[in-house]
Amino acid sequence: MGPALLFCPGDRPDRFGKAAARADAVILDLEDAVGPESKAEARRAVQAADLDPARTIVRVQDATAAGFDDDLAAVAASPFRTVMLAKAEGPQQVDRVVEEVPGARVVALVETAMGVLAVEQLAAHTAVVGLMWGAEDLVASLGGTSSRDEAGAYRDVALHARSRVLVAAGAFGVTAIDAIRTDIADVAGAHAEAVDAAASGFGAKAAIHPSHVEPYRRAFAPTEAQLDEARRILAAAEATPGVFSFEGRMVDEPILRHARSVVARTEAAGGDGGAR
């Protein structure tokens, strides 16, 4: 999927190409970004979109929404097969997507209390290729009013959901996608959040504005110093089997896996590291 995923309203086909060109993948949104009066128009636009299916995700409404079946029908009639299921709460909802969209690859968006409780079941579903979490809908589902404290940091309940999604994704070998940052103007905050996401094990982060794409990509690309160290550790491991000392610290298999991850992220980004 690439590290930077960009949402685009489904009823704005004039923006589809621009969004796809700017991000690693575009998420054509049939849910929150589209008003009730524009849903039908958005579905027609998605069906007619001329985008790379491998880099396009369609977010459909949740399984309880009146237009859920219409959204699935629109995706089935389109060239796209990666479906983001909003407010996913159980594997039976994923089954409905697969029944209506043959060959669907599902990204389960966990953003309700019930979804958090079912996250392991969602991750285990054979059609699920990714898990994403959302803070605002989650807190709203709990009767709360804000996912962040006065300093801008996530509240504990949001961090709990984030961790559950990340661990479940890792356990079942699917991509974990970090939530959007709603503060569009805070580009530095977006970068810092993406740095933490990459270091924690997320494979991507979603954005609602193009200005966050570059900071995300920069965050997920290891620095030159990190890449150099990782390569030196792996080279030392080839010459010294088992646990060994490297520049004053012990290196065992978990450290080697960290190093391999740094190299893999660099290769996935198609570069040799970058500055943060």
PDB file of C-alpha atoms in Angstrom:
ATOM      1  CA  MET A   1       0.000   0.000   0.000  1.00  0.00           C
ATOM      2  CA  GLY A   2       2.853   2.382   0.641  1.00  0.00           C
ATOM      3  CA  PRO A   3       3.248   4.563   3.719  1.00  0.00           C
ATOM      4  CA  ALA A   4       1.042   7.528   2.746  1.00  0.00           C
ATOM      5  CA  LEU A   5      -2.648   6.909   2.010  1.00  0.00           C
ATOM      6  CA  LEU A   6      -4.758   9.912   1.020  1.00  0.00           C
ATOM      7  CA  PHE A   7      -8.532  10.169   1.382  1.00  0.00           C
ATOM      8  CA  CYS A   8     -10.459  11.800  -1.454  1.00  0.00           C
ATOM      9  CA  PRO A   9     -14.214  12.519  -1.480  1.00  0.00           C
ATOM     10  CA  GLY A  10     -16.000  10.122  -3.802  1.00  0.00           C
ATOM     11  CA  ASP A  11     -18.098  12.911  -5.296  1.00  0.00           C
ATOM     12  CA  ARG A  12     -15.039  14.890  -6.424  1.00  0.00           C
ATOM     13  CA  PRO A  13     -13.759  13.010  -9.491  1.00  0.00           C
ATOM     14  CA  ASP A  14     -11.846  16.140 -10.472  1.00  0.00           C
ATOM     15  CA  ARG A  15      -9.537  15.399  -7.529  1.00  0.00           C
ATOM     16  CA  PHE A  16      -9.095  11.657  -8.066  1.00  0.00           C
ATOM     17  CA  GLY A  17      -6.082  11.880 -10.358  1.00  0.00           C
ATOM     18  CA  LYS A  18      -4.351  14.538  -8.269  1.00  0.00           C
ATOM     19  CA  ALA A  19      -4.788  12.543  -5.071  1.00  0.00           C
ATOM     20  CA  ALA A  20      -3.500   9.367  -6.709  1.00  0.00           C
ATOM     21  CA  ALA A  21      -0.463  11.200  -8.077  1.00  0.00           C
ATOM     22  CA  ARG A  22       0.443  12.707  -4.714  1.00  0.00           C
ATOM     23  CA  ALA A  23       0.068   9.658  -2.458  1.00  0.00           C
ATOM     24  CA  ASP A  24       1.122   6.021  -2.427  1.00  0.00           C
ATOM     25  CA  ALA A  25      -2.542   5.027  -2.572  1.00  0.00           C
ATOM     26  CA  VAL A  26      -5.797   6.957  -2.769  1.00  0.00           C
ATOM     27  CA  ILE A  27      -8.883   6.140  -0.699  1.00  0.00           C
ATOM     28  CA  LEU A  28     -12.027   7.076  -2.622  1.00  0.00           C
ATOM     29  CA  ASP A  29     -14.501   7.844   0.134  1.00  0.00           C
ATOM     30  CA  LEU A  30     -18.176   6.941  -0.060  1.00  0.00           C
ATOM     31  CA  GLU A  31     -18.694   7.473   3.677  1.00  0.00           C
ATOM     32  CA  ASP A  32     -18.059  10.562   5.823  1.00  0.00           C
ATOM     33  CA  ALA A  33     -16.658  12.805   3.087  1.00  0.00           C
ATOM     34  CA  VAL A  34     -19.856  12.566   1.024  1.00  0.00           C
ATOM     35  CA  GLY A  35     -23.180  14.052   2.070  1.00  0.00           C
ATOM     36  CA  PRO A  36     -26.416  12.010   1.774  1.00  0.00           C
ATOM     37  CA  GLU A  37     -27.533  14.026  -1.235  1.00  0.00           C
ATOM     38  CA  SER A  38     -24.326  13.179  -3.132  1.00  0.00           C
ATOM     39  CA  LYS A  39     -23.994   9.449  -2.416  1.00  0.00           C
ATOM     40  CA  ALA A  40     -25.432   8.309  -5.767  1.00  0.00           C
ATOM     41  CA  GLU A  41     -23.211  10.743  -7.646  1.00  0.00           C
ATOM     42  CA  ALA A  42     -20.167   9.505  -5.742  1.00  0.00           C
ATOM     43  CA  ARG A  43     -20.934   5.867  -6.549  1.00  0.00           C
ATOM     44  CA  ARG A  44     -21.156   6.695 -10.270  1.00  0.00           C
ATOM     45  CA  ALA A  45     -17.862   8.583 -10.075  1.00  0.00           C
ATOM     46  CA  VAL A  46     -16.110   5.637  -8.402  1.00  0.00           C
ATOM     47  CA  GLN A  47     -17.400   3.240 -11.057  1.00  0.00           C
ATOM     48  CA  ALA A  48     -16.069   5.494 -13.817  1.00  0.00           C
ATOM     49  CA  ALA A  49     -12.727   6.328 -12.157  1.00  0.00           C
ATOM     50  CA  ASP A  50      -9.641   5.682 -14.275  1.00  0.00           C
ATOM     51  CA  LEU A  51      -7.114   4.878 -11.573  1.00  0.00           C
ATOM     52  CA  ASP A  52      -4.637   2.093 -10.889  1.00  0.00           C
ATOM     53  CA  PRO A  53      -6.600  -0.626  -9.010  1.00  0.00           C
ATOM     54  CA  ALA A  54      -3.429  -1.653  -7.186  1.00  0.00           C
ATOM     55  CA  ARG A  55      -3.165   1.824  -5.651  1.00  0.00           C
ATOM     56  CA  THR A  56      -6.856   2.521  -5.070  1.00  0.00           C
ATOM     57  CA  ILE A  57      -9.021   1.752  -2.038  1.00  0.00           C
ATOM     58  CA  VAL A  58     -12.739   2.462  -1.811  1.00  0.00           C
ATOM     59  CA  ARG A  59     -14.166   3.218   1.622  1.00  0.00           C
ATOM     60  CA  VAL A  60     -17.781   2.104   1.902  1.00  0.00           C
ATOM     61  CA  GLN A  61     -20.274   2.972   4.609  1.00  0.00           C
ATOM     62  CA  ASP A  62     -20.713   0.748   7.622  1.00  0.00           C
ATOM     63  CA  ALA A  63     -22.770  -2.415   7.362  1.00  0.00           C
ATOM     64  CA  THR A  64     -25.742  -0.859   9.196  1.00  0.00           C
ATOM     65  CA  ALA A  65     -26.035   2.133   6.856  1.00  0.00           C
ATOM     66  CA  ALA A  66     -28.983   2.332   4.481  1.00  0.00           C
ATOM     67  CA  GLY A  67     -26.680   2.704   1.485  1.00  0.00           C
ATOM     68  CA  PHE A  68     -24.247  -0.093   2.343  1.00  0.00           C
ATOM     69  CA  ASP A  69     -25.518  -2.497  -0.321  1.00  0.00           C
ATOM     70  CA  ASP A  70     -25.525   0.280  -2.917  1.00  0.00           C
ATOM     71  CA  ASP A  71     -21.912   1.090  -2.065  1.00  0.00           C
ATOM     72  CA  LEU A  72     -20.907  -2.544  -2.506  1.00  0.00           C
ATOM     73  CA  ALA A  73     -22.748  -2.745  -5.821  1.00  0.00           C
ATOM     74  CA  ALA A  74     -20.846   0.309  -7.028  1.00  0.00           C
ATOM     75  CA  VAL A  75     -17.510  -1.216  -6.052  1.00  0.00           C
ATOM     76  CA  ALA A  76     -18.454  -4.506  -7.712  1.00  0.00           C
ATOM     77  CA  ALA A  77     -19.151  -2.589 -10.940  1.00  0.00           C
ATOM     78  CA  SER A  78     -15.822  -0.754 -10.707  1.00  0.00           C
ATOM     79  CA  PRO A  79     -12.294  -1.984 -11.452  1.00  0.00           C
ATOM     80  CA  PHE A  80     -11.386  -1.713  -7.767  1.00  0.00           C
ATOM     81  CA  ARG A  81     -11.247  -4.598  -5.334  1.00  0.00           C
ATOM     82  CA  THR A  82      -9.670  -3.172  -2.194  1.00  0.00           C
ATOM     83  CA  VAL A  83     -12.532  -2.148   0.085  1.00  0.00           C
ATOM     84  CA  MET A  84     -12.206  -0.224   3.337  1.00  0.00           C
ATOM     85  CA  LEU A  85     -15.100  -1.208   5.583  1.00  0.00           C
ATOM     86  CA  ALA A  86     -16.083   1.659   7.857  1.00  0.00           C
ATOM     87  CA  LYS A  87     -16.909   0.914  11.499  1.00  0.00           C
ATOM     88  CA  ALA A  88     -16.105  -2.770  11.075  1.00  0.00           C
ATOM     89  CA  GLU A  89     -17.426  -4.789  14.020  1.00  0.00           C
ATOM     90  CA  GLY A  90     -17.119  -8.441  13.103  1.00  0.00           C
ATOM     91  CA  PRO A  91     -16.151 -11.031  10.483  1.00  0.00           C
ATOM     92  CA  GLN A  92     -19.768 -11.469   9.349  1.00  0.00           C
ATOM     93  CA  GLN A  93     -19.650  -7.906   7.991  1.00  0.00           C
ATOM     94  CA  VAL A  94     -16.507  -8.764   6.035  1.00  0.00           C
ATOM     95  CA  ASP A  95     -18.374 -11.789   4.668  1.00  0.00           C
ATOM     96  CA  ARG A  96     -21.030  -9.457   3.253  1.00  0.00           C
ATOM     97  CA  VAL A  97     -18.378  -7.435   1.439  1.00  0.00           C
ATOM     98  CA  VAL A  98     -16.862 -10.568  -0.091  1.00  0.00           C
ATOM     99  CA  GLU A  99     -20.278 -11.896  -1.128  1.00  0.00           C
ATOM    100  CA  GLU A 100     -21.106  -8.704  -3.021  1.00  0.00           C
ATOM    101  CA  VAL A 101     -17.634  -7.854  -4.338  1.00  0.00           C
ATOM    102  CA  PRO A 102     -15.967 -10.997  -5.711  1.00  0.00           C
ATOM    103  CA  GLY A 103     -12.266 -11.057  -4.973  1.00  0.00           C
ATOM    104  CA  ALA A 104     -12.516  -8.233  -2.449  1.00  0.00           C
ATOM    105  CA  ARG A 105      -9.474  -7.411  -0.319  1.00  0.00           C
ATOM    106  CA  VAL A 106     -10.778  -5.775   2.834  1.00  0.00           C
ATOM    107  CA  VAL A 107      -9.248  -3.120   5.048  1.00  0.00           C
ATOM    108  CA  ALA A 108     -11.242  -3.238   8.276  1.00  0.00           C
ATOM    109  CA  LEU A 109     -11.586   0.214   9.817  1.00  0.00           C
ATOM    110  CA  VAL A 110     -11.873  -0.245  13.579  1.00  0.00           C
ATOM    111  CA  GLU A 111     -13.510   2.844  15.059  1.00  0.00           C
ATOM    112  CA  THR A 112     -16.164   1.685  17.534  1.00  0.00           C
ATOM    113  CA  ALA A 113     -16.042  -0.029  20.912  1.00  0.00           C
ATOM    114  CA  MET A 114     -17.469  -3.222  19.397  1.00  0.00           C
ATOM    115  CA  GLY A 115     -14.880  -3.091  16.637  1.00  0.00           C
ATOM    116  CA  VAL A 116     -12.044  -2.911  19.159  1.00  0.00           C
ATOM    117  CA  LEU A 117     -13.418  -5.969  20.957  1.00  0.00           C
ATOM    118  CA  ALA A 118     -13.629  -7.870  17.644  1.00  0.00           C
ATOM    119  CA  VAL A 119     -10.304  -6.755  16.182  1.00  0.00           C
ATOM    120  CA  GLU A 120      -8.619 -10.158  16.446  1.00  0.00           C
ATOM    121  CA  GLN A 121     -11.528 -11.846  14.656  1.00  0.00           C
ATOM    122  CA  LEU A 122     -11.388  -9.220  11.936  1.00  0.00           C
ATOM    123  CA  ALA A 123      -7.640  -9.648  11.503  1.00  0.00           C
ATOM    124  CA  ALA A 124      -8.031 -13.423  11.208  1.00  0.00           C
ATOM    125  CA  HIS A 125     -10.503 -13.218   8.317  1.00  0.00           C
ATOM    126  CA  THR A 126      -8.920 -14.502   5.109  1.00  0.00           C
ATOM    127  CA  ALA A 127     -10.188 -11.544   3.058  1.00  0.00           C
ATOM    128  CA  VAL A 128      -8.732  -8.923   5.398  1.00  0.00           C
ATOM    129  CA  VAL A 129      -5.433  -7.449   4.199  1.00  0.00           C
ATOM    130  CA  GLY A 130      -5.262  -4.495   6.535  1.00  0.00           C
ATOM    131  CA  LEU A 131      -6.532  -2.960   9.761  1.00  0.00           C
ATOM    132  CA  MET A 132      -6.948   0.754  10.353  1.00  0.00           C
ATOM    133  CA  TRP A 133      -8.174   2.484  13.476  1.00  0.00           C
ATOM    134  CA  GLY A 134     -10.058   5.731  13.974  1.00  0.00           C
ATOM    135  CA  ALA A 135     -10.104   7.805  17.145  1.00  0.00           C
ATOM    136  CA  GLU A 136     -12.955  10.258  16.713  1.00  0.00           C
ATOM    137  CA  ASP A 137     -15.730   7.764  15.975  1.00  0.00           C
ATOM    138  CA  LEU A 138     -14.407   5.482  18.702  1.00  0.00           C
ATOM    139  CA  VAL A 139     -14.595   8.145  21.390  1.00  0.00           C
ATOM    140  CA  ALA A 140     -18.024   9.206  20.118  1.00  0.00           C
ATOM    141  CA  SER A 141     -19.217   5.605  20.387  1.00  0.00           C
ATOM    142  CA  LEU A 142     -18.207   5.679  24.048  1.00  0.00           C
ATOM    143  CA  GLY A 143     -20.069   8.906  24.719  1.00  0.00           C
ATOM    144  CA  GLY A 144     -16.863  10.941  24.901  1.00  0.00           C
ATOM    145  CA  THR A 145     -16.208  14.347  23.403  1.00  0.00           C
ATOM    146  CA  SER A 146     -12.531  14.364  22.402  1.00  0.00           C
ATOM    147  CA  SER A 147      -9.887  11.786  21.545  1.00  0.00           C
ATOM    148  CA  ARG A 148      -7.026  14.095  22.572  1.00  0.00           C
ATOM    149  CA  ASP A 149      -6.151  15.991  25.721  1.00  0.00           C
ATOM    150  CA  GLU A 150      -5.406  19.708  26.015  1.00  0.00           C
ATOM    151  CA  ALA A 151      -1.788  19.143  24.960  1.00  0.00           C
ATOM    152  CA  GLY A 152      -2.870  17.344  21.783  1.00  0.00           C
ATOM    153  CA  ALA A 153      -1.857  13.859  22.897  1.00  0.00           C
ATOM    154  CA  TYR A 154      -4.219  10.912  22.462  1.00  0.00           C
ATOM    155  CA  ARG A 155      -6.191   9.914  25.543  1.00  0.00           C
ATOM    156  CA  ASP A 156      -5.557   6.466  26.999  1.00  0.00           C
ATOM    157  CA  VAL A 157      -8.648   4.897  25.461  1.00  0.00           C
ATOM    158  CA  ALA A 158      -7.558   5.952  21.973  1.00  0.00           C
ATOM    159  CA  LEU A 159      -4.049   4.603  22.562  1.00  0.00           C
ATOM    160  CA  HIS A 160      -5.559   1.331  23.767  1.00  0.00           C
ATOM    161  CA  ALA A 161      -7.481   0.945  20.500  1.00  0.00           C
ATOM    162  CA  ARG A 162      -4.406   1.896  18.481  1.00  0.00           C
ATOM    163  CA  SER A 163      -2.336  -0.740  20.251  1.00  0.00           C
ATOM    164  CA  ARG A 164      -5.005  -3.421  19.860  1.00  0.00           C
ATOM    165  CA  VAL A 165      -5.174  -2.812  16.124  1.00  0.00           C
ATOM    166  CA  LEU A 166      -1.397  -2.860  15.725  1.00  0.00           C
ATOM    167  CA  VAL A 167      -0.926  -6.062  17.736  1.00  0.00           C
ATOM    168  CA  ALA A 168      -3.794  -7.873  15.974  1.00  0.00           C
ATOM    169  CA  ALA A 169      -2.437  -6.876  12.566  1.00  0.00           C
ATOM    170  CA  GLY A 170       1.015  -8.124  13.501  1.00  0.00           C
ATOM    171  CA  ALA A 171      -0.333 -11.379  14.885  1.00  0.00           C
ATOM    172  CA  PHE A 172      -2.172 -12.224  11.675  1.00  0.00           C
ATOM    173  CA  GLY A 173       0.277 -10.758   9.184  1.00  0.00           C
ATOM    174  CA  VAL A 174      -1.819  -7.931   7.774  1.00  0.00           C
ATOM    175  CA  THR A 175      -0.925  -4.272   7.317  1.00  0.00           C
ATOM    176  CA  ALA A 176      -1.628  -1.911  10.209  1.00  0.00           C
ATOM    177  CA  ILE A 177      -2.651   1.604   9.149  1.00  0.00           C
ATOM    178  CA  ASP A 178      -2.406   4.490  11.594  1.00  0.00           C
ATOM    179  CA  ALA A 179      -5.271   6.968  11.933  1.00  0.00           C
ATOM    180  CA  ILE A 180      -5.519  10.342  10.241  1.00  0.00           C
ATOM    181  CA  ARG A 181      -4.449  13.548  11.955  1.00  0.00           C
ATOM    182  CA  THR A 182      -7.320  16.024  11.870  1.00  0.00           C
ATOM    183  CA  ASP A 183      -5.134  19.099  12.484  1.00  0.00           C
ATOM    184  CA  ILE A 184      -4.258  19.837   8.861  1.00  0.00           C
ATOM    185  CA  ALA A 185      -2.065  22.853   9.637  1.00  0.00           C
ATOM    186  CA  ASP A 186       0.153  20.969  12.090  1.00  0.00           C
ATOM    187  CA  VAL A 187       2.541  19.406   9.592  1.00  0.00           C
ATOM    188  CA  ALA A 188       5.246  18.965  12.234  1.00  0.00           C
ATOM    189  CA  GLY A 189       2.793  17.097  14.451  1.00  0.00           C
ATOM    190  CA  ALA A 190       1.789  14.900  11.527  1.00  0.00           C
ATOM    191  CA  HIS A 191       5.439  14.023  10.938  1.00  0.00           C
ATOM    192  CA  ALA A 192       6.078  13.247  14.603  1.00  0.00           C
ATOM    193  CA  GLU A 193       3.008  11.026  14.757  1.00  0.00           C
ATOM    194  CA  ALA A 194       4.124   9.189  11.620  1.00  0.00           C
ATOM    195  CA  VAL A 195       7.634   8.695  13.029  1.00  0.00           C
ATOM    196  CA  ASP A 196       6.081   7.001  16.045  1.00  0.00           C
ATOM    197  CA  ALA A 197       3.802   4.920  13.807  1.00  0.00           C
ATOM    198  CA  ALA A 198       6.714   3.671  11.721  1.00  0.00           C
ATOM    199  CA  ALA A 199       8.843   2.897  14.773  1.00  0.00           C
ATOM    200  CA  SER A 200       5.950   1.044  16.417  1.00  0.00           C
ATOM    201  CA  GLY A 201       5.303  -1.227  13.432  1.00  0.00           C
ATOM    202  CA  PHE A 202       2.528   0.399  11.413  1.00  0.00           C
ATOM    203  CA  GLY A 203       2.899  -0.104   7.678  1.00  0.00           C
ATOM    204  CA  ALA A 204       1.123   3.077   6.615  1.00  0.00           C
ATOM    205  CA  LYS A 205      -0.701   6.160   7.838  1.00  0.00           C
ATOM    206  CA  ALA A 206      -3.793   7.786   6.357  1.00  0.00           C
ATOM    207  CA  ALA A 207      -4.132  11.470   5.549  1.00  0.00           C
ATOM    208  CA  ILE A 208      -7.023  13.783   4.802  1.00  0.00           C
ATOM    209  CA  HIS A 209      -4.860  16.493   3.228  1.00  0.00           C
ATOM    210  CA  PRO A 210      -2.028  16.323   0.668  1.00  0.00           C
ATOM    211  CA  SER A 211       0.252  18.396   2.921  1.00  0.00           C
ATOM    212  CA  HIS A 212       0.668  15.381   5.203  1.00  0.00           C
ATOM    213  CA  VAL A 213       1.880  13.010   2.478  1.00  0.00           C
ATOM    214  CA  GLU A 214       5.486  14.200   2.344  1.00  0.00           C
ATOM    215  CA  PRO A 215       5.953  14.190   6.145  1.00  0.00           C
ATOM    216  CA  TYR A 216       4.542  10.666   6.262  1.00  0.00           C
ATOM    217  CA  ARG A 217       6.860   9.405   3.560  1.00  0.00           C
ATOM    218  CA  ARG A 218       9.818  11.048   5.259  1.00  0.00           C
ATOM    219  CA  ALA A 219       8.849   9.494   8.587  1.00  0.00           C
ATOM    220  CA  PHE A 220       8.575   5.980   7.208  1.00  0.00           C
ATOM    221  CA  ALA A 221      11.859   6.179   5.304  1.00  0.00           C
ATOM    222  CA  PRO A 222      14.762   5.321   7.648  1.00  0.00           C
ATOM    223  CA  THR A 223      17.479   7.938   8.001  1.00  0.00           C
ATOM    224  CA  GLU A 224      20.866   7.369   6.419  1.00  0.00           C
ATOM    225  CA  ALA A 225      22.332   6.787   9.877  1.00  0.00           C
ATOM    226  CA  GLN A 226      19.670   4.191  10.734  1.00  0.00           C
ATOM    227  CA  LEU A 227      20.180   2.400   7.430  1.00  0.00           C
ATOM    228  CA  ASP A 228      23.965   2.412   7.807  1.00  0.00           C
ATOM    229  CA  GLU A 229      23.740   0.976  11.325  1.00  0.00           C
ATOM    230  CA  ALA A 230      21.234  -1.680  10.257  1.00  0.00           C
ATOM    231  CA  ARG A 231      23.434  -2.824   7.393  1.00  0.00           C
ATOM    232  CA  ARG A 232      26.504  -2.968   9.634  1.00  0.00           C
ATOM    233  CA  ILE A 233      24.625  -5.002  12.236  1.00  0.00           C
ATOM    234  CA  LEU A 234      23.445  -7.476   9.593  1.00  0.00           C
ATOM    235  CA  ALA A 235      26.928  -7.732   8.131  1.00  0.00           C
ATOM    236  CA  ALA A 236      28.345  -8.423  11.601  1.00  0.00           C
ATOM    237  CA  ALA A 237      25.699 -11.100  12.162  1.00  0.00           C
ATOM    238  CA  GLU A 238      26.839 -12.972   9.061  1.00  0.00           C
ATOM    239  CA  ALA A 239      30.358 -13.137  10.457  1.00  0.00           C
ATOM    240  CA  THR A 240      29.298 -13.907  14.039  1.00  0.00           C
ATOM    241  CA  PRO A 241      26.475 -16.448  14.425  1.00  0.00           C
ATOM    242  CA  GLY A 242      24.354 -16.281  17.566  1.00  0.00           C
ATOM    243  CA  VAL A 243      24.340 -13.509  20.144  1.00  0.00           C
ATOM    244  CA  PHE A 244      27.215 -11.039  19.794  1.00  0.00           C
ATOM    245  CA  SER A 245      28.400  -7.616  20.904  1.00  0.00           C
ATOM    246  CA  PHE A 246      28.143  -4.711  18.466  1.00  0.00           C
ATOM    247  CA  GLU A 247      29.605  -1.320  19.386  1.00  0.00           C
ATOM    248  CA  GLY A 248      29.106  -1.946  23.079  1.00  0.00           C
ATOM    249  CA  ARG A 249      25.620  -3.439  23.020  1.00  0.00           C
ATOM    250  CA  MET A 250      24.256  -6.956  22.790  1.00  0.00           C
ATOM    251  CA  VAL A 251      22.679  -8.046  19.522  1.00  0.00           C
ATOM    252  CA  ASP A 252      20.275 -10.980  19.429  1.00  0.00           C
ATOM    253  CA  GLU A 253      17.463 -12.051  17.106  1.00  0.00           C
ATOM    254  CA  PRO A 254      14.973  -9.260  18.001  1.00  0.00           C
ATOM    255  CA  ILE A 255      17.640  -6.627  17.242  1.00  0.00           C
ATOM    256  CA  LEU A 256      18.399  -8.372  13.962  1.00  0.00           C
ATOM    257  CA  ARG A 257      14.713  -8.279  13.068  1.00  0.00           C
ATOM    258  CA  HIS A 258      14.671  -4.544  13.759  1.00  0.00           C
ATOM    259  CA  ALA A 259      17.640  -4.134  11.421  1.00  0.00           C
ATOM    260  CA  ARG A 260      15.990  -6.202   8.701  1.00  0.00           C
ATOM    261  CA  SER A 261      12.872  -4.070   9.054  1.00  0.00           C
ATOM    262  CA  VAL A 262      14.877  -0.873   8.538  1.00  0.00           C
ATOM    263  CA  VAL A 263      16.444  -2.263   5.353  1.00  0.00           C
ATOM    264  CA  ALA A 264      13.082  -3.535   4.110  1.00  0.00           C
ATOM    265  CA  ARG A 265      11.431  -0.151   4.660  1.00  0.00           C
ATOM    266  CA  THR A 266      14.189   1.526   2.702  1.00  0.00           C
ATOM    267  CA  GLU A 267      13.824  -0.898  -0.175  1.00  0.00           C
ATOM    268  CA  ALA A 268      10.044  -0.458  -0.150  1.00  0.00           C
ATOM    269  CA  ALA A 269      10.509   3.306  -0.404  1.00  0.00           C
ATOM    270  CA  GLY A 270      12.854   2.815  -3.347  1.00  0.00           C
ATOM    271  CA  GLY A 271      15.690   4.792  -1.807  1.00  0.00           C
ATOM    272  CA  ASP A 272      18.728   4.760   0.424  1.00  0.00           C
ATOM    273  CA  GLY A 273      17.262   6.495   3.434  1.00  0.00           C
ATOM    274  CA  GLY A 274      16.458  10.109   4.075  1.00  0.00           C
ATOM    275  CA  ALA A 275      16.814  12.853   6.623  1.00  0.00           C
ATOM    276  CA  ARG A 276      14.262  13.531   9.316  1.00  0.00           C
TER     277      ARG A 276
END
